[in-house]
XYZ file of C-alpha atoms in Angstrom:
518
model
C 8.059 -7.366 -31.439
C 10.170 -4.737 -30.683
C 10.681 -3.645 -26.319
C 11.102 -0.233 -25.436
C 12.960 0.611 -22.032
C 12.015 3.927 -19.786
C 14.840 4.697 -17.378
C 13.056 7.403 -14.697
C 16.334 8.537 -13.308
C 16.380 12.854 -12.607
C 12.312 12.968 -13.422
C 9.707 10.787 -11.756
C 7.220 13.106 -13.296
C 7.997 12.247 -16.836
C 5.427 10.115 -18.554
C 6.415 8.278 -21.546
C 3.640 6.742 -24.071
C 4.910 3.735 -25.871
C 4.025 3.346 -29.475
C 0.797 1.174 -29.927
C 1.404 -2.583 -29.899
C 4.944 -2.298 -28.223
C 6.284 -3.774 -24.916
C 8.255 -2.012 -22.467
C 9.643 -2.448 -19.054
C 10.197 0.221 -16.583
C 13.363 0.504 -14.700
C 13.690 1.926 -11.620
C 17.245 3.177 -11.400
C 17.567 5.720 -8.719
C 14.049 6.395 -8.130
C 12.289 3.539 -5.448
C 10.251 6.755 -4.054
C 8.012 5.897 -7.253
C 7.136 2.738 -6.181
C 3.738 3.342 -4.080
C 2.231 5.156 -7.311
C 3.648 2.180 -9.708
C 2.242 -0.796 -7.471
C -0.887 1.549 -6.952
C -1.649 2.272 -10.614
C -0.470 -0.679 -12.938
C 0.079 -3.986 -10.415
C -2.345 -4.011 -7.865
C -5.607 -5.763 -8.312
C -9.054 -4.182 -7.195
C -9.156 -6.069 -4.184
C -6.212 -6.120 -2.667
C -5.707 -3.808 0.581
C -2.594 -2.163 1.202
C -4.080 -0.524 3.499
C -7.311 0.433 1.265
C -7.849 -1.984 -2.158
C -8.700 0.669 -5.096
C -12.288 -1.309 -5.185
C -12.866 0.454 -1.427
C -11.310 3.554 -2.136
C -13.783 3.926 -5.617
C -16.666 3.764 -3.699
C -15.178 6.704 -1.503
C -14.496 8.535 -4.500
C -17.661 7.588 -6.333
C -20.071 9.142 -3.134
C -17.779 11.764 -2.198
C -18.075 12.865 -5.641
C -22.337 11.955 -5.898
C -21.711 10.065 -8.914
C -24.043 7.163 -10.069
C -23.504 4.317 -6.538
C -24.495 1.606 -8.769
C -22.878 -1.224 -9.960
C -23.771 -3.556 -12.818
C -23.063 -7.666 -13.808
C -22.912 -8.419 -10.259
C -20.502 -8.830 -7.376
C -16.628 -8.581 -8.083
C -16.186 -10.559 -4.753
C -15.545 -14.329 -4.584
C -18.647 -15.024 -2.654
C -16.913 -18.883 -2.157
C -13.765 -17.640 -0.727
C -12.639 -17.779 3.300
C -13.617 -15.002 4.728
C -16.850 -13.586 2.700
C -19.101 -11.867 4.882
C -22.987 -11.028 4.121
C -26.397 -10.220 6.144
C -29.098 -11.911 5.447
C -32.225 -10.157 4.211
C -35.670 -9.853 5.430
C -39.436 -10.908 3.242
C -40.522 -8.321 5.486
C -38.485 -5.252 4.580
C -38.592 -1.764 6.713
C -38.446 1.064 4.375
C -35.162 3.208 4.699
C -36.941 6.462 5.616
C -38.053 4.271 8.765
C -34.928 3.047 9.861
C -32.945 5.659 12.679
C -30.110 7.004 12.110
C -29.175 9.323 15.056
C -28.028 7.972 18.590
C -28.118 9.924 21.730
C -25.164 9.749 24.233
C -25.313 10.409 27.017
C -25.083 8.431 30.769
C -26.931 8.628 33.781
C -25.078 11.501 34.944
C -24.694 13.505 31.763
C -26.842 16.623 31.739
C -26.115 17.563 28.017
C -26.464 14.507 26.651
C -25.589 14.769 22.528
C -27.573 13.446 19.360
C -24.995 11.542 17.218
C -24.981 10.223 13.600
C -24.325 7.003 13.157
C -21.209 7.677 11.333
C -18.539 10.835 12.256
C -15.356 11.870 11.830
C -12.250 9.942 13.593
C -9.657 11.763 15.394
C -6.913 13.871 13.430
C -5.421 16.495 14.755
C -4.348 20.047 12.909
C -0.991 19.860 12.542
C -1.237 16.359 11.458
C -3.597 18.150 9.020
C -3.295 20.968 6.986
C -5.257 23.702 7.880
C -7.521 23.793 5.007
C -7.892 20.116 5.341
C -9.271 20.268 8.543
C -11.342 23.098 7.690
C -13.215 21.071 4.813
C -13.940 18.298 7.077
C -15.203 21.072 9.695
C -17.484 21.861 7.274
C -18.708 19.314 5.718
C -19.231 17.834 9.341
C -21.570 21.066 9.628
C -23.559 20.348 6.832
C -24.369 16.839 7.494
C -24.892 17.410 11.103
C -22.550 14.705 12.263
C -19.867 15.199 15.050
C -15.763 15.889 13.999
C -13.173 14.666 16.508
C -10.528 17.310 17.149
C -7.534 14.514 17.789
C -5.224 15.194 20.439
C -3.446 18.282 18.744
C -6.264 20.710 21.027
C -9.024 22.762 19.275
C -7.573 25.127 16.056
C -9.389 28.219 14.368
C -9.813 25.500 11.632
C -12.237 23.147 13.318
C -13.970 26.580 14.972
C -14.268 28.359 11.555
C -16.235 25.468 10.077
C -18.956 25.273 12.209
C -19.012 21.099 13.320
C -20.334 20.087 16.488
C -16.544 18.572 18.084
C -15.654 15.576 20.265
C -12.209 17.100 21.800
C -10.075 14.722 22.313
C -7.259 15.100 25.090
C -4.103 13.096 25.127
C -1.540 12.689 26.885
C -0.194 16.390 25.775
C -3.548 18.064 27.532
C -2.856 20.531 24.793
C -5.627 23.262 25.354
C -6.112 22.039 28.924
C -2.383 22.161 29.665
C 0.246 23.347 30.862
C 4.033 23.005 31.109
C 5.575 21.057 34.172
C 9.289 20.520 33.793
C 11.863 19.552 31.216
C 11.811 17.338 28.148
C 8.124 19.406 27.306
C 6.444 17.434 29.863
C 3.334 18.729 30.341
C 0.518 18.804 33.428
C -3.626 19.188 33.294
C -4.308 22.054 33.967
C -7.828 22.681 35.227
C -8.924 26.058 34.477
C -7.735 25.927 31.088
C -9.629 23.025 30.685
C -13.124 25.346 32.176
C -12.516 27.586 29.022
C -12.014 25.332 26.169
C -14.524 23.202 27.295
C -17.396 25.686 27.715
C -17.153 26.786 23.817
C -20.276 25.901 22.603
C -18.818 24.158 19.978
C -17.834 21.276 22.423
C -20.568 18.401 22.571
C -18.515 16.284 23.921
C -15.240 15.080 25.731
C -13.018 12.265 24.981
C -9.992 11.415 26.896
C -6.997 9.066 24.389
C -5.608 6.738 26.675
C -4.338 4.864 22.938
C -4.912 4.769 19.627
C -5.340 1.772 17.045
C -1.965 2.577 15.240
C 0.719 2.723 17.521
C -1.297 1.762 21.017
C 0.957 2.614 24.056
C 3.406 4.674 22.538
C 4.118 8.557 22.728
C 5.075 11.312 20.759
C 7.483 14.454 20.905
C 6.653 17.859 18.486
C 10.053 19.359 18.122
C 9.777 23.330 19.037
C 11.032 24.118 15.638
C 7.649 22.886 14.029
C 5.686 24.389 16.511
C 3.529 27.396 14.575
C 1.686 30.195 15.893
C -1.343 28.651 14.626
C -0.468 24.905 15.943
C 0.741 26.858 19.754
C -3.243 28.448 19.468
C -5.013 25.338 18.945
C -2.372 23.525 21.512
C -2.330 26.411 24.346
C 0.967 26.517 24.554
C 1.572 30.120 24.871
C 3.771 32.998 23.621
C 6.934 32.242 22.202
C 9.525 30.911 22.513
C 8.430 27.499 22.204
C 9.364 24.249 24.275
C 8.947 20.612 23.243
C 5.639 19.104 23.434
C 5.649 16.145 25.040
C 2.977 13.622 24.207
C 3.851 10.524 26.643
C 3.005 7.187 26.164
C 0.519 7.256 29.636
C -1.477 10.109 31.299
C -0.324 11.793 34.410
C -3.478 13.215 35.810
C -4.464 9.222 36.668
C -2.544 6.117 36.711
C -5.106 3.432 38.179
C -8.313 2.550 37.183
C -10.152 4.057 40.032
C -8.408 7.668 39.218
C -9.373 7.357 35.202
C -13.261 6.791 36.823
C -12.382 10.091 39.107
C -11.213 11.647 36.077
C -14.063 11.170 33.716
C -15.943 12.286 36.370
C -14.361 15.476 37.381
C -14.011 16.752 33.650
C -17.836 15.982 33.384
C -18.416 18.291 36.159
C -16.235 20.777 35.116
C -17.778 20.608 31.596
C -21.357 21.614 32.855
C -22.630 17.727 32.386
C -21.193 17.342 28.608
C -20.499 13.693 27.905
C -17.031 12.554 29.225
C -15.745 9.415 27.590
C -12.197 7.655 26.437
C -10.692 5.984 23.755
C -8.453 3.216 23.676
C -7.384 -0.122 21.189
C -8.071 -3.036 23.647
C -4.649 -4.163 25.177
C -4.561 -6.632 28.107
C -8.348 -7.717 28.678
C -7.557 -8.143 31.796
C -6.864 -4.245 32.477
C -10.376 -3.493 30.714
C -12.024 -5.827 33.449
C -9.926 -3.880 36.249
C -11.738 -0.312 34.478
C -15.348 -2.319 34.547
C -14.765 -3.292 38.392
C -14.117 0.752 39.183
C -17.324 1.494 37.359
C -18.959 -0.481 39.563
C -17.289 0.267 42.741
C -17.469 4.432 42.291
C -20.631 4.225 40.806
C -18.425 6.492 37.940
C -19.469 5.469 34.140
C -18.170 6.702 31.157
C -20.895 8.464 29.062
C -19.452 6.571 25.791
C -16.091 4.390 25.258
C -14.537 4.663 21.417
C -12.851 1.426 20.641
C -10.213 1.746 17.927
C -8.748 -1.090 15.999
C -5.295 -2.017 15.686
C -6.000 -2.023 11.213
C -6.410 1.728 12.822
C -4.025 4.478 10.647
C -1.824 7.529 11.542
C 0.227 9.941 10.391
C 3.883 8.329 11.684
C 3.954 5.482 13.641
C 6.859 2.782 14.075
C 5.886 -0.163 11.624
C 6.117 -2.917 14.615
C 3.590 -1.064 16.736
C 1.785 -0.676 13.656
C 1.657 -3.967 12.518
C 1.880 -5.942 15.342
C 0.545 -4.529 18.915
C -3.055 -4.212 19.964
C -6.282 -5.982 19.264
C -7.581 -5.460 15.623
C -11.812 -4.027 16.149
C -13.402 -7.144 15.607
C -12.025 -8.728 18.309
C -11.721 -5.656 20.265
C -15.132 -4.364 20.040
C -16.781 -7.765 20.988
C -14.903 -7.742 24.003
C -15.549 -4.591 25.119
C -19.460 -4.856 24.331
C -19.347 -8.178 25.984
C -17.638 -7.421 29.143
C -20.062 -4.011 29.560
C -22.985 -6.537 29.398
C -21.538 -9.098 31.690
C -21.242 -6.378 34.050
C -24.409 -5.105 33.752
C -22.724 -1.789 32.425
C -23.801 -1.792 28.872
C -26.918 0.513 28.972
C -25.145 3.432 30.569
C -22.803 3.175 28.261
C -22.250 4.339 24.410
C -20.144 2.607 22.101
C -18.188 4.467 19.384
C -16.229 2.234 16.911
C -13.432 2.923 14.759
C -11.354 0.720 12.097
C -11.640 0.508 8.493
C -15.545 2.190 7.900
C -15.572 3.098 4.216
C -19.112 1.640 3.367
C -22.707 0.931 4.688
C -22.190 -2.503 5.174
C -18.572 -1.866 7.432
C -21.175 0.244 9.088
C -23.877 -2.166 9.288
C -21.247 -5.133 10.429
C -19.867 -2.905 13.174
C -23.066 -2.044 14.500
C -23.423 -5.820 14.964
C -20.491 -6.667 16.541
C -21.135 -3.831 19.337
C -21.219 -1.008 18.557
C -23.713 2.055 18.644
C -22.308 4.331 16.178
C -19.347 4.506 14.071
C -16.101 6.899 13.413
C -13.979 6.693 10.178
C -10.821 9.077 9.558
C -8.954 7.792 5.971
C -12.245 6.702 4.081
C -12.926 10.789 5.564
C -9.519 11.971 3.546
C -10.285 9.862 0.569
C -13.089 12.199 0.589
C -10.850 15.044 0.921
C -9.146 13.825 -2.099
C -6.349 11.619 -0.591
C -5.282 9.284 -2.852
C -3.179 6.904 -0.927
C 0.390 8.097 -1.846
C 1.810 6.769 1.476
C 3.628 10.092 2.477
C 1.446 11.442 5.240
C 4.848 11.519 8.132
C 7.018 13.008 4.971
C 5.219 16.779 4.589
C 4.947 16.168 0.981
C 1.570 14.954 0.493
C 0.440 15.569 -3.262
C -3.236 16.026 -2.054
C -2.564 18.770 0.435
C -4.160 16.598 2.994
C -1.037 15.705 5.635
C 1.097 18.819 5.028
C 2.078 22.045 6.597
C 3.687 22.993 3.539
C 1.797 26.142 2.064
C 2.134 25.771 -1.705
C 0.622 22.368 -1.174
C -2.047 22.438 1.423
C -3.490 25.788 -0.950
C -4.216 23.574 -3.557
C -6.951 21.535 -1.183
C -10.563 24.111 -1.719
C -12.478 24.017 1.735
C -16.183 24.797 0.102
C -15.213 22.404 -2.924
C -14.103 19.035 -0.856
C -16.241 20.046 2.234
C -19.041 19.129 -0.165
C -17.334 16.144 -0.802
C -16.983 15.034 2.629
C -20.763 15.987 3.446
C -21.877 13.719 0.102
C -19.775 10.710 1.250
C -20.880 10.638 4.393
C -24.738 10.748 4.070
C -24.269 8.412 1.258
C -22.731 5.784 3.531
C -25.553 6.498 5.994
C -28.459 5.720 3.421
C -26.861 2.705 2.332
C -26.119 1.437 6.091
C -29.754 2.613 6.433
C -30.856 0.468 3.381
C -29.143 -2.663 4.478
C -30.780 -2.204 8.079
C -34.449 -1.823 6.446
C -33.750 -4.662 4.251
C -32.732 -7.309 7.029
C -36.408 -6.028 8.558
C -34.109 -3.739 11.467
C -35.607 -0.280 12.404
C -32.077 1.096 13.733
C -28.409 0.296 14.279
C -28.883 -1.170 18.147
C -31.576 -3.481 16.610
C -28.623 -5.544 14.250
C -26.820 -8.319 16.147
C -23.853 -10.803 15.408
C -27.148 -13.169 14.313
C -27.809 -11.232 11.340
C -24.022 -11.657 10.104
C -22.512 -14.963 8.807
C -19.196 -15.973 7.423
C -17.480 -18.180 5.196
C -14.382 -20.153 7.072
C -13.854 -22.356 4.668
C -15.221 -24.431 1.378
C -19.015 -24.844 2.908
C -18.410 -23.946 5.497
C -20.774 -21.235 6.700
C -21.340 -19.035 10.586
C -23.338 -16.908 12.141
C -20.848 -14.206 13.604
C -21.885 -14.710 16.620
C -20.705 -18.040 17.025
C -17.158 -16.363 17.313
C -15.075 -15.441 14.173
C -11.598 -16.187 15.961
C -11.705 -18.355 18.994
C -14.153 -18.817 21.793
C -13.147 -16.020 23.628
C -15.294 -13.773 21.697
C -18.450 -14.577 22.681
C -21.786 -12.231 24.252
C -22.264 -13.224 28.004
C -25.831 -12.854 29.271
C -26.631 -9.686 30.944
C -25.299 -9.591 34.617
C -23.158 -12.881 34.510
C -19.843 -11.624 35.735
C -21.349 -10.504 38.391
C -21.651 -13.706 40.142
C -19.901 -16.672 41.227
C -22.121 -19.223 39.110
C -22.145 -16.686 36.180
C -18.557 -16.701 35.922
C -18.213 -20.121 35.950
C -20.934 -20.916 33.281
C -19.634 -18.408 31.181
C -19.397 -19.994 27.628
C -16.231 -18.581 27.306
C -14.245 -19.435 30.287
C -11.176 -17.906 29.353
C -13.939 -14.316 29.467
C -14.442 -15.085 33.500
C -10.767 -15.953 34.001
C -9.932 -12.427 32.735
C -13.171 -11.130 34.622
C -11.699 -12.122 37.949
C -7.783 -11.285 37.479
C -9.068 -7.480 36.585
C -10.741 -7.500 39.979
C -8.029 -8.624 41.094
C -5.915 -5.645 39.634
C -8.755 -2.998 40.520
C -8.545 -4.249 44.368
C -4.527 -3.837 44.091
C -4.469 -0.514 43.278
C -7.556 1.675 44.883
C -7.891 3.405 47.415
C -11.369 4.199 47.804
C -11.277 7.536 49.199
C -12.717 9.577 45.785
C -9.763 11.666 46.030
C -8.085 12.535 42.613
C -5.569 15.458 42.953
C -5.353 17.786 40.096
């Protein structure tokens, strides 16, 4: 039998159909650009996740699209294999129409407390986005009456013109609540711009970055040559010419745990009462332990705390900080929940996950592990269209998703994929909804680590919350930190060791005055 050779060398467009019962081999001469699309859409198998497996990304497609969700001759998955994960189902089963699906956040001292969906959109910024893209998921946000985070890239005409209810998030840039301070486009809070953008109605709520799953810790510069008018609007950056924005790797309106308290706080005030939260990818547990102690001490909560996952994605981030810094969301999340409840924290507090939600049961196991409701950005641009072509940081992406370039980002039809991203996302929500009912739940904050189990090996078989790493991970009783004997009954020990060096840490560095100067 006769083998045919393609040699792609001035066209990676070409296609080539080999005659019927041939062989042929595909050399890659000049062209290793092509390689995403080849592994993509003749090796891979339906499983495997690089970041998304094309088995995840089809259901994506499939809801976005409101094609048939069903699937026939049963489960693809290797229900024997380390690492399956299921939740067990009720003889008693709630009916889905009974199960809630809406969360309210909102802390003791919030006086517009907000009515969230249990699944939103993530943070990404305009600029990161194309215009259009972030218009669609504006819109489609709209529809479905769930919340859109603005990422740290300030508040556009995009997010305004369609019509979501926004979480603005501010980072390290303050870019609409900002101004410039000095050289290198550093940048300063600035307090009365923060007044105006936060009193647009469109603002339900208020989320400072302190990190983000991808690249936790590290900063960011936006040359002044890509700086648009439309990206200086949504940024408040001013008239031309432009200066470097500077997006450090820490904030410089706090710098100890104490002042972040102040902080949230003082923008809560300033914001009329609008919930004031922050979102970080849990570092040193240590430090969290040192934020819990200054919750205490100032009697200062957060209204909510988003916890994002190192498995987290971005638009350009260096591959070690990518691949190797942070705590992935399992881990992270049950640390955070678990330390709020130690402290006696947890009920004043709302806890927003983020990390690889594409489907109800990623919803449903979430919910589980901690959290109260749920954010999800790529499984949001599959939606959109994306089709994982790896070349968000290169301005070239085919979808017109994560480009600035015109003649691409036209091609992306707000009313078209806002539909899209409005069908996917109550789709995921009826299906998390479903799973709920059928475990004999009534909401999200009724599921617990009990209703989860896990295959470690063979036989094997756990209830998640007998720890899915190591014993660190474990739910303390309510209050237990808070005590001498608590600590040191603490099923986790290495939990109450971390408890007391972040007191520790918090005693170091406050001051205890309630000063914060802005």
């Amino acid at each position: 039998m006769g083998g045919i050779s393609i040699d792609i060398i001035h066209n990676p467009n070409l296609i080539v159909a080999p005659p019927l019962n041939s062989t042929f081999t595909i050399s890659l001469t000049s062209h290793k650009s092509i390689r995403p699309e080849i592994r993509q859409y003749l090796i891979e198998g339906e499983q495997e996740a690089e970041p998304f497996s094309r088995s995840m990304r089809n259901v994506v497609y499939r809801r976005a699209k409101g094609a048939d969700p069903t699937a026939c001759l049963g489960t693809r998955v290797n229900v024997y294999e380390e690492g399956y994960e299921w939740i067990n189902h009720s003889m008693f089963p709630v009916p889905h129409d009974e199960v809630e699906d809406r969360v309210t956040i909102g802390g003791p001292h919030c006086k517009r407390p907000y009515s969230a969906s249990l699944l939103n959109i993530s943070a990404m910024s305009y600029g990161a986005l194309s215009g259009n893209a972030i218009h669609a998921l504006s819109k489609g946000a709209s529809l479905g009456q769930f919340y859109h985070n603005t990422g740290e890239g300030g508040i556009s005409t995009f997010h305004l013109k369609g019509g979501a209810n926004l979480c603005w998030n501010i980072g390290t840039g303050y870019f609409a609540c900002g101004k410039n301070s000095g050289p290198n486009g550093a940048r300063k809070f600035d307090p009365e711009q923060f007044q105006t953008t936060a009193s647009l109605e469109a603002v339900k709520m208020i989320e400072i970055k302190l990190s983000q799953g991808a690249k936790p810790a590290h900063g960011g510069i936006l040359p002044a040559a890509k700086i648009t008018p439309l990206i200086a609007e949504a940024r408040g950056l001013g008239s031309p010419p432009y200066q470097d924005c500077n997006s450090p790797p820490r904030h410089s309106a706090f710098s100890t745990p104490e002042e972040l308290m102040l902080f949230v706080g003082k923008l809560r005030e300033m914001s009329d009462g609008k919930p004031v939260g922050f979102k970080f990818c849990v570092g040193d547990p240590a430090e969290f332990a040192a934020l819990c102690h200054a919750m205490i001490d100032t009697g200062i909560t957060p209204d909510f705390i988003t916890v994002d996952g190192s498995e987290g994605g971005t638009g350009a981030a260096p591959p070690e900080f990518q691949d190797a810094v942070g705590m992935p969301l399992q881990e992270g999340l049950v640390l955070v929940d678990g330390m709020l409840i130690g402290a006696n924290l947890r009920d004043k507090i709302t806890i927003i996950a983020s990390g690889k939600v594409y489907n109800g049961f990623s919803l449903v196991r979430t919910l589980a592990l901690g959290a109260d409701i749920c954010n999800a950005a790529r499984s949001m641009m599959f939606a959109l269209g994306c089709i994982q072509a790896l070349r968000c940081n290169s301005n070239d992406c085919p979808t017109g998703i994560t480009t600035q370039k015109p003649e691409l980002s036209s091609s992306l039809d707000v009313d078209h994929k806002s539909l899209r991203v409005y069908n996917f996302q109550k789709a995921t929500v009826h299906a998390a909804k479903e799973l709920l009912g059928a475990a004999g739940l009534r909401s999200g904050q009724d599921v617990t680590p009990s209703h989860i189990f896990y295959r470690v090996e063979g036989r094997s078989v756990r209830l998640m919350e007998d720890g899915k790493s190591t014993s660190y991970f474990h739910r303390p009783k309510a209050g237990s930190l808070l005590t001498d004997e608590g600590i040191s009954a603490q099923r986790s020990p290495q939990l109450g060791r971390w408890w007391v060096e972040g007191g520790k840490k918090y005693n170091s560095t406050k001051r205890g005055d309630g000063y914060l100067a802005l």
